[in-house]
PDB file of C-alpha atoms in Angstrom:
ATOM      1  CA  ALA I   1     -68.485 -52.390  47.122  1.00  0.00           C
ATOM      2  CA  ALA I   2     -71.912 -51.319  48.671  1.00  0.00           C
ATOM      3  CA  ALA I   3     -74.934 -52.213  46.801  1.00  0.00           C
ATOM      4  CA  ALA I   4     -76.748 -49.584  44.867  1.00  0.00           C
ATOM      5  CA  SER I   5     -79.968 -48.299  46.749  1.00  0.00           C
ATOM      6  CA  THR I   6     -83.533 -49.191  45.117  1.00  0.00           C
ATOM      7  CA  SER I   7     -85.462 -46.629  47.086  1.00  0.00           C
ATOM      8  CA  SER I   8     -88.247 -44.891  45.320  1.00  0.00           C
ATOM      9  CA  CYS I   9     -86.442 -41.390  45.653  1.00  0.00           C
ATOM     10  CA  ALA I  10     -83.561 -42.337  43.284  1.00  0.00           C
ATOM     11  CA  SER I  11     -82.970 -44.739  40.488  1.00  0.00           C
ATOM     12  CA  PRO I  12     -80.189 -47.374  40.930  1.00  0.00           C
ATOM     13  CA  THR I  13     -78.356 -45.457  38.016  1.00  0.00           C
ATOM     14  CA  HIS I  14     -77.398 -42.845  40.372  1.00  0.00           C
ATOM     15  CA  ALA I  15     -75.069 -44.622  42.308  1.00  0.00           C
ATOM     16  CA  GLN I  16     -73.571 -46.239  39.272  1.00  0.00           C
ATOM     17  CA  GLU I  17     -73.183 -43.019  37.830  1.00  0.00           C
ATOM     18  CA  ALA I  18     -71.450 -41.446  40.866  1.00  0.00           C
ATOM     19  CA  GLU I  19     -68.921 -44.352  41.099  1.00  0.00           C
ATOM     20  CA  LEU I  20     -68.178 -44.163  37.274  1.00  0.00           C
ATOM     21  CA  VAL I  21     -67.819 -40.247  37.526  1.00  0.00           C
ATOM     22  CA  ALA I  22     -65.465 -40.664  40.494  1.00  0.00           C
ATOM     23  CA  GLU I  23     -63.321 -43.236  38.576  1.00  0.00           C
ATOM     24  CA  LEU I  24     -63.129 -41.059  35.650  1.00  0.00           C
ATOM     25  CA  GLU I  25     -61.981 -38.125  37.558  1.00  0.00           C
ATOM     26  CA  ALA I  26     -59.330 -40.465  39.224  1.00  0.00           C
ATOM     27  CA  LEU I  27     -58.194 -41.675  35.959  1.00  0.00           C
ATOM     28  CA  CYS I  28     -57.868 -38.191  34.395  1.00  0.00           C
ATOM     29  CA  GLY I  29     -56.078 -37.062  37.334  1.00  0.00           C
ATOM     30  CA  ARG I  30     -53.443 -39.495  36.788  1.00  0.00           C
ATOM     31  CA  THR I  31     -52.619 -38.099  33.248  1.00  0.00           C
ATOM     32  CA  LYS I  32     -49.612 -35.751  32.801  1.00  0.00           C
ATOM     33  CA  ALA I  33     -51.384 -33.644  30.363  1.00  0.00           C
ATOM     34  CA  PHE I  34     -55.111 -34.143  30.082  1.00  0.00           C
ATOM     35  CA  GLY I  35     -54.242 -37.450  28.047  1.00  0.00           C
ATOM     36  CA  THR I  36     -52.142 -35.906  25.160  1.00  0.00           C
ATOM     37  CA  ARG I  37     -48.801 -37.076  26.306  1.00  0.00           C
ATOM     38  CA  ALA I  38     -47.204 -40.666  25.298  1.00  0.00           C
ATOM     39  CA  GLU I  39     -47.284 -41.984  28.789  1.00  0.00           C
ATOM     40  CA  ASP I  40     -51.054 -40.999  28.933  1.00  0.00           C
ATOM     41  CA  ARG I  41     -52.100 -43.306  26.219  1.00  0.00           C
ATOM     42  CA  ALA I  42     -51.757 -46.332  28.438  1.00  0.00           C
ATOM     43  CA  LEU I  43     -54.949 -44.889  30.483  1.00  0.00           C
ATOM     44  CA  TRP I  44     -56.911 -44.317  27.305  1.00  0.00           C
ATOM     45  CA  PRO I  45     -58.418 -47.975  27.354  1.00  0.00           C
ATOM     46  CA  GLU I  46     -59.676 -47.385  30.789  1.00  0.00           C
ATOM     47  CA  ILE I  47     -61.015 -43.748  30.035  1.00  0.00           C
ATOM     48  CA  THR I  48     -62.775 -45.072  27.048  1.00  0.00           C
ATOM     49  CA  ARG I  49     -64.400 -47.867  28.961  1.00  0.00           C
ATOM     50  CA  VAL I  50     -65.723 -45.631  31.753  1.00  0.00           C
ATOM     51  CA  CYS I  51     -66.951 -43.034  29.079  1.00  0.00           C
ATOM     52  CA  GLU I  52     -68.847 -45.969  27.205  1.00  0.00           C
ATOM     53  CA  GLU I  53     -70.423 -47.081  30.481  1.00  0.00           C
ATOM     54  CA  LEU I  54     -71.637 -43.668  31.420  1.00  0.00           C
ATOM     55  CA  ALA I  55     -73.119 -43.361  28.061  1.00  0.00           C
ATOM     56  CA  LEU I  56     -74.860 -46.637  28.291  1.00  0.00           C
ATOM     57  CA  LEU I  57     -76.402 -45.355  31.710  1.00  0.00           C
ATOM     58  CA  ASP I  58     -77.501 -42.297  30.325  1.00  0.00           C
ATOM     59  CA  SER I  59     -79.180 -44.051  27.325  1.00  0.00           C
ATOM     60  CA  VAL I  60     -81.331 -45.856  29.913  1.00  0.00           C
ATOM     61  CA  LYS I  61     -82.090 -43.057  32.201  1.00  0.00           C
ATOM     62  CA  PRO I  62     -85.854 -42.247  32.721  1.00  0.00           C
ATOM     63  CA  ALA I  63     -87.187 -39.213  30.570  1.00  0.00           C
ATOM     64  CA  ALA I  64     -87.443 -37.345  33.775  1.00  0.00           C
ATOM     65  CA  GLU I  65     -83.746 -37.582  34.491  1.00  0.00           C
ATOM     66  CA  ALA I  66     -82.490 -36.594  31.200  1.00  0.00           C
ATOM     67  CA  VAL I  67     -80.142 -33.726  30.713  1.00  0.00           C
ATOM     68  CA  GLU I  68     -81.056 -31.083  28.285  1.00  0.00           C
ATOM     69  CA  PRO I  69     -78.277 -30.872  25.470  1.00  0.00           C
ATOM     70  CA  PRO I  70     -75.799 -28.197  25.811  1.00  0.00           C
ATOM     71  CA  ALA I  71     -76.946 -26.253  22.908  1.00  0.00           C
ATOM     72  CA  THR I  72     -80.300 -25.372  24.838  1.00  0.00           C
ATOM     73  CA  ASN I  73     -79.170 -25.737  28.594  1.00  0.00           C
ATOM     74  CA  PRO I  74     -78.230 -22.727  30.506  1.00  0.00           C
ATOM     75  CA  LEU I  75     -76.380 -24.985  32.877  1.00  0.00           C
ATOM     76  CA  PHE I  76     -73.546 -25.480  30.332  1.00  0.00           C
ATOM     77  CA  VAL I  77     -72.977 -21.624  30.100  1.00  0.00           C
ATOM     78  CA  GLY I  78     -69.580 -20.789  31.714  1.00  0.00           C
ATOM     79  CA  ASP I  79     -65.997 -21.794  31.808  1.00  0.00           C
ATOM     80  CA  TRP I  80     -64.940 -25.516  31.438  1.00  0.00           C
ATOM     81  CA  GLU I  81     -61.630 -27.497  31.779  1.00  0.00           C
ATOM     82  CA  LEU I  82     -61.041 -30.386  29.476  1.00  0.00           C
ATOM     83  CA  ILE I  83     -59.627 -32.867  32.132  1.00  0.00           C
ATOM     84  CA  GLY I  84     -59.160 -35.851  29.978  1.00  0.00           C
ATOM     85  CA  THR I  85     -59.105 -36.938  26.244  1.00  0.00           C
ATOM     86  CA  THR I  86     -58.430 -40.111  23.952  1.00  0.00           C
ATOM     87  CA  SER I  87     -58.246 -38.054  21.009  1.00  0.00           C
ATOM     88  CA  ALA I  88     -55.354 -39.400  18.772  1.00  0.00           C
ATOM     89  CA  SER I  89     -55.331 -35.951  16.927  1.00  0.00           C
ATOM     90  CA  LEU I  90     -54.974 -34.055  20.217  1.00  0.00           C
ATOM     91  CA  ALA I  91     -52.219 -36.181  21.262  1.00  0.00           C
ATOM     92  CA  ASP I  92     -50.159 -36.087  17.882  1.00  0.00           C
ATOM     93  CA  GLN I  93     -50.486 -32.468  17.757  1.00  0.00           C
ATOM     94  CA  GLN I  94     -49.937 -31.962  21.335  1.00  0.00           C
ATOM     95  CA  GLY I  95     -52.903 -29.811  21.566  1.00  0.00           C
ATOM     96  CA  VAL I  96     -55.362 -27.929  19.237  1.00  0.00           C
ATOM     97  CA  THR I  97     -52.925 -25.818  17.542  1.00  0.00           C
ATOM     98  CA  GLY I  98     -49.812 -27.962  17.002  1.00  0.00           C
ATOM     99  CA  LEU I  99     -47.810 -25.538  18.884  1.00  0.00           C
ATOM    100  CA  GLY I 100     -47.212 -27.970  21.810  1.00  0.00           C
ATOM    101  CA  LYS I 101     -44.980 -29.975  19.399  1.00  0.00           C
ATOM    102  CA  LEU I 102     -42.419 -27.030  19.203  1.00  0.00           C
ATOM    103  CA  PRO I 103     -39.000 -27.202  20.825  1.00  0.00           C
ATOM    104  CA  PHE I 104     -39.188 -26.466  24.628  1.00  0.00           C
ATOM    105  CA  THR I 105     -42.975 -26.422  24.485  1.00  0.00           C
ATOM    106  CA  ARG I 106     -45.525 -29.061  25.592  1.00  0.00           C
ATOM    107  CA  PRO I 107     -49.078 -28.865  26.906  1.00  0.00           C
ATOM    108  CA  HIS I 108     -49.511 -27.886  30.447  1.00  0.00           C
ATOM    109  CA  LYS I 109     -51.294 -30.248  32.616  1.00  0.00           C
ATOM    110  CA  HIS I 110     -54.329 -27.881  33.016  1.00  0.00           C
ATOM    111  CA  GLY I 111     -53.960 -27.284  29.212  1.00  0.00           C
ATOM    112  CA  MET I 112     -57.500 -26.830  27.673  1.00  0.00           C
ATOM    113  CA  PHE I 113     -60.339 -24.407  28.508  1.00  0.00           C
ATOM    114  CA  PHE I 114     -63.674 -23.716  26.813  1.00  0.00           C
ATOM    115  CA  ARG I 115     -65.996 -20.740  27.250  1.00  0.00           C
ATOM    116  CA  PHE I 116     -69.579 -21.288  26.424  1.00  0.00           C
ATOM    117  CA  GLY I 117     -71.411 -18.186  26.052  1.00  0.00           C
ATOM    118  CA  PRO I 118     -74.987 -17.573  26.535  1.00  0.00           C
ATOM    119  CA  GLN I 119     -77.367 -17.346  23.484  1.00  0.00           C
ATOM    120  CA  GLU I 120     -78.388 -13.925  22.481  1.00  0.00           C
ATOM    121  CA  ALA I 121     -81.862 -12.961  22.931  1.00  0.00           C
ATOM    122  CA  SER I 122     -84.250 -13.530  20.094  1.00  0.00           C
ATOM    123  CA  GLY I 123     -84.803 -10.777  17.735  1.00  0.00           C
ATOM    124  CA  ALA I 124     -81.056  -9.546  18.121  1.00  0.00           C
ATOM    125  CA  ASP I 125     -78.973  -9.210  14.912  1.00  0.00           C
ATOM    126  CA  SER I 126     -77.380 -12.309  13.965  1.00  0.00           C
ATOM    127  CA  GLY I 127     -75.021 -10.875  11.385  1.00  0.00           C
ATOM    128  CA  SER I 128     -72.658 -13.051   9.831  1.00  0.00           C
ATOM    129  CA  GLY I 129     -71.939 -15.320  12.881  1.00  0.00           C
ATOM    130  CA  GLY I 130     -69.473 -13.225  14.443  1.00  0.00           C
ATOM    131  CA  GLY I 131     -66.621 -15.684  13.899  1.00  0.00           C
ATOM    132  CA  HIS I 132     -66.752 -16.932  17.626  1.00  0.00           C
ATOM    133  CA  GLY I 133     -67.654 -20.365  16.679  1.00  0.00           C
ATOM    134  CA  ASP I 134     -71.298 -19.920  17.271  1.00  0.00           C
ATOM    135  CA  SER I 135     -72.570 -23.619  17.906  1.00  0.00           C
ATOM    136  CA  SER I 136     -76.347 -23.069  18.475  1.00  0.00           C
ATOM    137  CA  ASP I 137     -78.391 -25.127  15.980  1.00  0.00           C
ATOM    138  CA  ASP I 138     -81.720 -25.267  18.125  1.00  0.00           C
ATOM    139  CA  GLY I 139     -83.798 -23.009  15.661  1.00  0.00           C
ATOM    140  CA  GLY I 140     -83.508 -20.030  18.226  1.00  0.00           C
ATOM    141  CA  SER I 141     -84.528 -21.147  21.604  1.00  0.00           C
ATOM    142  CA  GLU I 142     -83.159 -19.092  24.337  1.00  0.00           C
ATOM    143  CA  GLY I 143     -81.258 -20.039  27.222  1.00  0.00           C
ATOM    144  CA  GLY I 144     -78.841 -22.284  25.962  1.00  0.00           C
ATOM    145  CA  VAL I 145     -74.960 -21.877  24.714  1.00  0.00           C
ATOM    146  CA  GLY I 146     -74.527 -19.596  22.009  1.00  0.00           C
ATOM    147  CA  THR I 147     -70.931 -19.074  21.478  1.00  0.00           C
ATOM    148  CA  THR I 148     -67.841 -21.119  22.198  1.00  0.00           C
ATOM    149  CA  SER I 149     -64.241 -20.061  22.796  1.00  0.00           C
ATOM    150  CA  MET I 150     -61.360 -22.271  23.430  1.00  0.00           C
ATOM    151  CA  TYR I 151     -58.121 -21.400  25.283  1.00  0.00           C
ATOM    152  CA  GLU I 152     -54.996 -23.599  25.329  1.00  0.00           C
ATOM    153  CA  VAL I 153     -52.274 -23.466  27.746  1.00  0.00           C
ATOM    154  CA  LEU I 154     -48.723 -24.697  26.772  1.00  0.00           C
ATOM    155  CA  GLU I 155     -45.566 -24.886  28.797  1.00  0.00           C
ATOM    156  CA  VAL I 156     -42.954 -22.894  27.232  1.00  0.00           C
ATOM    157  CA  PHE I 157     -39.339 -23.530  28.778  1.00  0.00           C
ATOM    158  CA  GLY I 158     -41.666 -24.880  31.611  1.00  0.00           C
ATOM    159  CA  LYS I 159     -43.758 -21.910  32.402  1.00  0.00           C
ATOM    160  CA  PRO I 160     -47.678 -21.942  31.452  1.00  0.00           C
ATOM    161  CA  GLN I 161     -48.591 -19.502  28.642  1.00  0.00           C
ATOM    162  CA  ILE I 162     -51.996 -19.168  27.315  1.00  0.00           C
ATOM    163  CA  LYS I 163     -52.757 -19.645  23.464  1.00  0.00           C
ATOM    164  CA  ASN I 164     -56.005 -19.451  21.500  1.00  0.00           C
TER     165      ASN I 164
END
């Protein structure tokens, strides 16, 4: 393996982080259904190790390289796919709704998506929350994530079906 560069333009953690992200993507790519099937559990220890190493690297990053949390970061607004999990509850339920346990039904390989909507402009009527899973708790700062929606894709008789 090549040694990480120690040049002044990038910290040594950039190369380490890139290697760990590539390893995590490869591990998650080996799962049958983003970590929820029984055969996927064998990969959980490796996935957990890589995630813990990424969290450790993130904790020692210089303040200038820190990423803003999702609740206030506009880069998180948009559509995201869950590529891997080590959640026992997701695996036991075969997804979020439990519908993946029904006969002839199981989670699809690309089975869980999230849509993070932008925060509403300040001064807008906040109402009663709208029932959209509003996850903002930043005291009203603008530009980050305001709403969250989840979409689950299940295979029913082998054909993908979206459930939410």
